[in-house]
Structures are given as C-alpha cells and as structure tokens.
PDB file of C-alpha atoms in Angstrom:
ATOM      1  CA  UNK A  22    -167.119  -3.729  11.998  1.00 64.00           C
ATOM      2  CA  UNK A  23    -170.187  -5.470  10.574  1.00 67.00           C
ATOM      3  CA  UNK A  24    -169.874  -8.113  13.308  1.00 68.00           C
ATOM      4  CA  UNK A  25    -170.683  -5.390  15.857  1.00 71.00           C
ATOM      5  CA  UNK A  26    -173.794  -3.925  14.248  1.00 73.00           C
ATOM      6  CA  UNK A  27    -175.896  -5.491  17.036  1.00 72.00           C
ATOM      7  CA  UNK A  28    -174.204  -3.312  19.657  1.00 73.00           C
ATOM      8  CA  UNK A  29    -173.266  -0.191  17.705  1.00 77.00           C
ATOM      9  CA  UNK A  30    -175.731   2.644  18.117  1.00 77.00           C
ATOM     10  CA  UNK A  31    -174.187   5.036  15.611  1.00 82.00           C
ATOM     11  CA  UNK A  32    -173.188   3.291  12.363  1.00 83.00           C
ATOM     12  CA  UNK A  33    -173.700   0.062  10.545  1.00 80.00           C
ATOM     13  CA  UNK A  34    -171.904  -1.941   7.899  1.00 78.00           C
ATOM     14  CA  UNK A  35    -168.411  -0.753   7.028  1.00 77.00           C
ATOM     15  CA  UNK A  36    -169.031   2.795   8.319  1.00 83.00           C
ATOM     16  CA  UNK A  37    -166.905   4.007  11.215  1.00 83.00           C
ATOM     17  CA  UNK A  38    -167.442   7.295  13.022  1.00 85.00           C
ATOM     18  CA  UNK A  39    -165.998   9.020  16.080  1.00 86.00           C
ATOM     19  CA  UNK A  40    -168.558   7.237  18.287  1.00 81.00           C
ATOM     20  CA  UNK A  41    -167.254   3.836  17.145  1.00 81.00           C
ATOM     21  CA  UNK A  42    -163.745   4.416  18.481  1.00 83.00           C
ATOM     22  CA  UNK A  43    -164.646   4.201  22.199  1.00 82.00           C
ATOM     23  CA  UNK A  44    -166.358   0.879  21.500  1.00 81.00           C
ATOM     24  CA  UNK A  45    -163.294  -0.495  19.717  1.00 84.00           C
ATOM     25  CA  UNK A  46    -161.041   0.864  22.462  1.00 86.00           C
ATOM     26  CA  UNK A  47    -163.130  -0.833  25.134  1.00 85.00           C
ATOM     27  CA  UNK A  48    -162.976  -4.137  23.269  1.00 86.00           C
ATOM     28  CA  UNK A  49    -159.211  -3.848  22.871  1.00 91.00           C
ATOM     29  CA  UNK A  50    -158.706  -3.102  26.565  1.00 90.00           C
ATOM     30  CA  UNK A  51    -160.814  -6.071  27.675  1.00 90.00           C
ATOM     31  CA  UNK A  52    -159.236  -8.562  25.276  1.00 93.00           C
ATOM     32  CA  UNK A  53    -155.689  -7.283  25.813  1.00 96.00           C
ATOM     33  CA  UNK A  54    -156.007  -7.440  29.598  1.00 93.00           C
ATOM     34  CA  UNK A  55    -157.452 -10.943  29.470  1.00 94.00           C
ATOM     35  CA  UNK A  56    -154.795 -12.268  27.067  1.00 96.00           C
ATOM     36  CA  UNK A  57    -152.082 -10.908  29.338  1.00 96.00           C
ATOM     37  CA  UNK A  58    -153.543 -11.689  32.777  1.00 93.00           C
ATOM     38  CA  UNK A  59    -155.430 -14.930  32.177  1.00 93.00           C
ATOM     39  CA  UNK A  60    -153.300 -16.520  29.474  1.00 96.00           C
ATOM     40  CA  UNK A  61    -149.875 -14.996  30.160  1.00 97.00           C
ATOM     41  CA  UNK A  62    -149.239 -13.596  26.671  1.00 98.00           C
ATOM     42  CA  UNK A  63    -146.931 -10.593  26.389  1.00 98.00           C
ATOM     43  CA  UNK A  64    -146.346  -9.801  22.699  1.00 98.00           C
ATOM     44  CA  UNK A  65    -149.681  -8.528  21.360  1.00 98.00           C
ATOM     45  CA  UNK A  66    -150.139  -6.475  18.180  1.00 97.00           C
ATOM     46  CA  UNK A  67    -153.358  -4.559  17.490  1.00 96.00           C
ATOM     47  CA  UNK A  68    -154.171  -3.415  13.952  1.00 95.00           C
ATOM     48  CA  UNK A  69    -157.127  -1.436  12.593  1.00 90.00           C
ATOM     49  CA  UNK A  70    -158.056  -2.694   9.160  1.00 83.00           C
ATOM     50  CA  UNK A  71    -161.025  -0.517   8.257  1.00 74.00           C
ATOM     51  CA  UNK A  72    -164.150  -2.410   7.321  1.00 70.00           C
ATOM     52  CA  UNK A  73    -163.421  -5.393   9.569  1.00 75.00           C
ATOM     53  CA  UNK A  74    -162.371  -3.296  12.564  1.00 82.00           C
ATOM     54  CA  UNK A  75    -159.512  -4.157  14.903  1.00 89.00           C
ATOM     55  CA  UNK A  76    -157.500  -7.347  14.797  1.00 92.00           C
ATOM     56  CA  UNK A  77    -155.255  -8.896  17.421  1.00 94.00           C
ATOM     57  CA  UNK A  78    -152.140 -10.898  16.701  1.00 95.00           C
ATOM     58  CA  UNK A  79    -150.569 -12.690  19.655  1.00 97.00           C
ATOM     59  CA  UNK A  80    -146.909 -13.067  18.738  1.00 96.00           C
ATOM     60  CA  UNK A  81    -145.607 -15.088  21.695  1.00 97.00           C
ATOM     61  CA  UNK A  82    -143.877 -18.334  20.762  1.00 96.00           C
ATOM     62  CA  UNK A  83    -146.218 -20.342  22.943  1.00 96.00           C
ATOM     63  CA  UNK A  84    -149.218 -18.810  21.160  1.00 97.00           C
ATOM     64  CA  UNK A  85    -147.817 -19.720  17.741  1.00 95.00           C
ATOM     65  CA  UNK A  86    -147.416 -23.335  18.863  1.00 97.00           C
ATOM     66  CA  UNK A  87    -151.011 -23.745  20.004  1.00 97.00           C
ATOM     67  CA  UNK A  88    -153.147 -26.357  18.255  1.00 97.00           C
ATOM     68  CA  UNK A  89    -156.372 -25.314  16.529  1.00 97.00           C
ATOM     69  CA  UNK A  90    -158.323 -26.793  19.442  1.00 97.00           C
ATOM     70  CA  UNK A  91    -156.330 -24.744  21.955  1.00 97.00           C
ATOM     71  CA  UNK A  92    -156.847 -21.563  19.910  1.00 96.00           C
ATOM     72  CA  UNK A  93    -160.593 -22.320  19.748  1.00 96.00           C
ATOM     73  CA  UNK A  94    -160.685 -22.766  23.520  1.00 96.00           C
ATOM     74  CA  UNK A  95    -159.150 -19.328  24.045  1.00 95.00           C
ATOM     75  CA  UNK A  96    -161.640 -17.779  21.622  1.00 92.00           C
ATOM     76  CA  UNK A  97    -164.496 -19.549  23.422  1.00 90.00           C
ATOM     77  CA  UNK A  98    -163.327 -18.011  26.723  1.00 90.00           C
ATOM     78  CA  UNK A  99    -164.428 -14.646  25.315  1.00 86.00           C
ATOM     79  CA  UNK A 100    -167.753 -15.880  23.944  1.00 81.00           C
ATOM     80  CA  UNK A 101    -170.790 -14.131  25.455  1.00 75.00           C
ATOM     81  CA  UNK A 102    -173.352 -14.169  22.640  1.00 68.00           C
ATOM     82  CA  UNK A 103    -176.066 -16.825  22.366  1.00 65.00           C
ATOM     83  CA  UNK A 104    -178.088 -17.175  19.208  1.00 63.00           C
ATOM     84  CA  UNK A 105    -177.360 -17.045  15.514  1.00 63.00           C
ATOM     85  CA  UNK A 106    -178.412 -15.250  12.338  1.00 64.00           C
ATOM     86  CA  UNK A 107    -181.885 -16.857  12.566  1.00 65.00           C
ATOM     87  CA  UNK A 108    -182.575 -15.842  16.173  1.00 60.00           C
ATOM     88  CA  UNK A 109    -182.093 -12.760  18.259  1.00 62.00           C
ATOM     89  CA  UNK A 110    -178.608 -12.591  19.721  1.00 59.00           C
ATOM     90  CA  UNK A 111    -178.330 -12.118  23.474  1.00 64.00           C
ATOM     91  CA  UNK A 112    -175.508 -11.806  25.900  1.00 67.00           C
ATOM     92  CA  UNK A 113    -175.602 -14.616  28.414  1.00 63.00           C
ATOM     93  CA  UNK A 114    -174.944 -13.432  31.968  1.00 66.00           C
ATOM     94  CA  UNK A 115    -176.684 -16.287  33.759  1.00 64.00           C
ATOM     95  CA  UNK A 116    -175.563 -17.955  36.946  1.00 67.00           C
ATOM     96  CA  UNK A 117    -175.258 -16.921  40.566  1.00 71.00           C
ATOM     97  CA  UNK A 118    -171.853 -15.297  40.109  1.00 73.00           C
ATOM     98  CA  UNK A 119    -170.308 -13.625  37.073  1.00 76.00           C
ATOM     99  CA  UNK A 120    -167.335 -15.354  35.519  1.00 78.00           C
ATOM    100  CA  UNK A 121    -164.132 -13.651  36.802  1.00 80.00           C
ATOM    101  CA  UNK A 122    -163.399 -12.548  33.212  1.00 82.00           C
ATOM    102  CA  UNK A 123    -166.650 -10.576  33.117  1.00 83.00           C
ATOM    103  CA  UNK A 124    -166.356  -9.128  36.597  1.00 83.00           C
ATOM    104  CA  UNK A 125    -162.767  -7.976  36.021  1.00 85.00           C
ATOM    105  CA  UNK A 126    -163.581  -6.628  32.574  1.00 85.00           C
ATOM    106  CA  UNK A 127    -165.982  -4.208  34.138  1.00 82.00           C
ATOM    107  CA  UNK A 128    -164.370  -3.358  37.479  1.00 84.00           C
ATOM    108  CA  UNK A 129    -160.725  -3.124  36.372  1.00 82.00           C
ATOM    109  CA  UNK A 130    -160.957  -2.203  32.703  1.00 79.00           C
ATOM    110  CA  UNK A 131    -164.236  -0.532  31.787  1.00 82.00           C
ATOM    111  CA  UNK A 132    -165.730   1.080  34.882  1.00 81.00           C
ATOM    112  CA  UNK A 133    -163.795   4.356  34.782  1.00 78.00           C
ATOM    113  CA  UNK A 134    -164.604   5.116  31.164  1.00 75.00           C
ATOM    114  CA  UNK A 135    -167.940   3.370  30.663  1.00 73.00           C
ATOM    115  CA  UNK A 136    -170.306   6.127  31.734  1.00 71.00           C
ATOM    116  CA  UNK A 137    -168.281   9.022  30.335  1.00 73.00           C
ATOM    117  CA  UNK A 138    -167.630   7.475  26.905  1.00 67.00           C
ATOM    118  CA  UNK A 139    -170.450   5.050  26.225  1.00 60.00           C
ATOM    119  CA  UNK A 140    -173.566   6.347  27.937  1.00 62.00           C
TER     120      UNK A 140
END
C-alpha cells in the first residue's frame, strides 16, 4: 500500500482502512478489465497481502511463456506516473486524445462508482 501514498487521502504506510478498499477495488477493476479485453488473458487471480496491497497473478499459459521484455511492455501499458522519488509525481494525460485504455477505464469501469465511492 505504500506505493499508493501519493493518491490515498486516508492512510499512509502499511495502514489500511475502510476508505482504502474502494481505491483498491477501482484499481482491480481497471487492471482486470484491461488484462482481459486488451491482452486476452482469462485466468486472473487477485490476492490481498496486507502491507503491499493487492497482487495480480495472470495464470494463462501464454502469460507464463512471456519473456521479461514482453512482461515489461504490458506493465508499461499501465504506466501513468511521471517523476521519481526526487521530483513530484504527476499523472501524464497529455495529447489531443486520451489513450483508449484511459478513456475506457473511466467510461466503462469507473464512472458509475467514482462519485459515490471516491468523492
């Protein structure tokens, strides 16, 4: 969970409260939908581990046979943050049109619950 301290408004560090769960649920929904729809994976296991939050294991045979470079490319597909520990982190939403991953994440996955759970 410490990786999400920049966006959590309730807790920090290893602490998890009832307000953290909607954030984790939103992340799971976005990542799960994208892994299924954009990459064609079907066998996905989600596990909550406590301090480190939720983890995703993609169990499809084709996922297990990916090279490290291919795995890194999938992880990069989800990358929105710019910056590092020495500079302020920002989400990059530049460009004339949002990437389809971002547009779908909001319109098809998050829109219905965003205002009621996160605002």
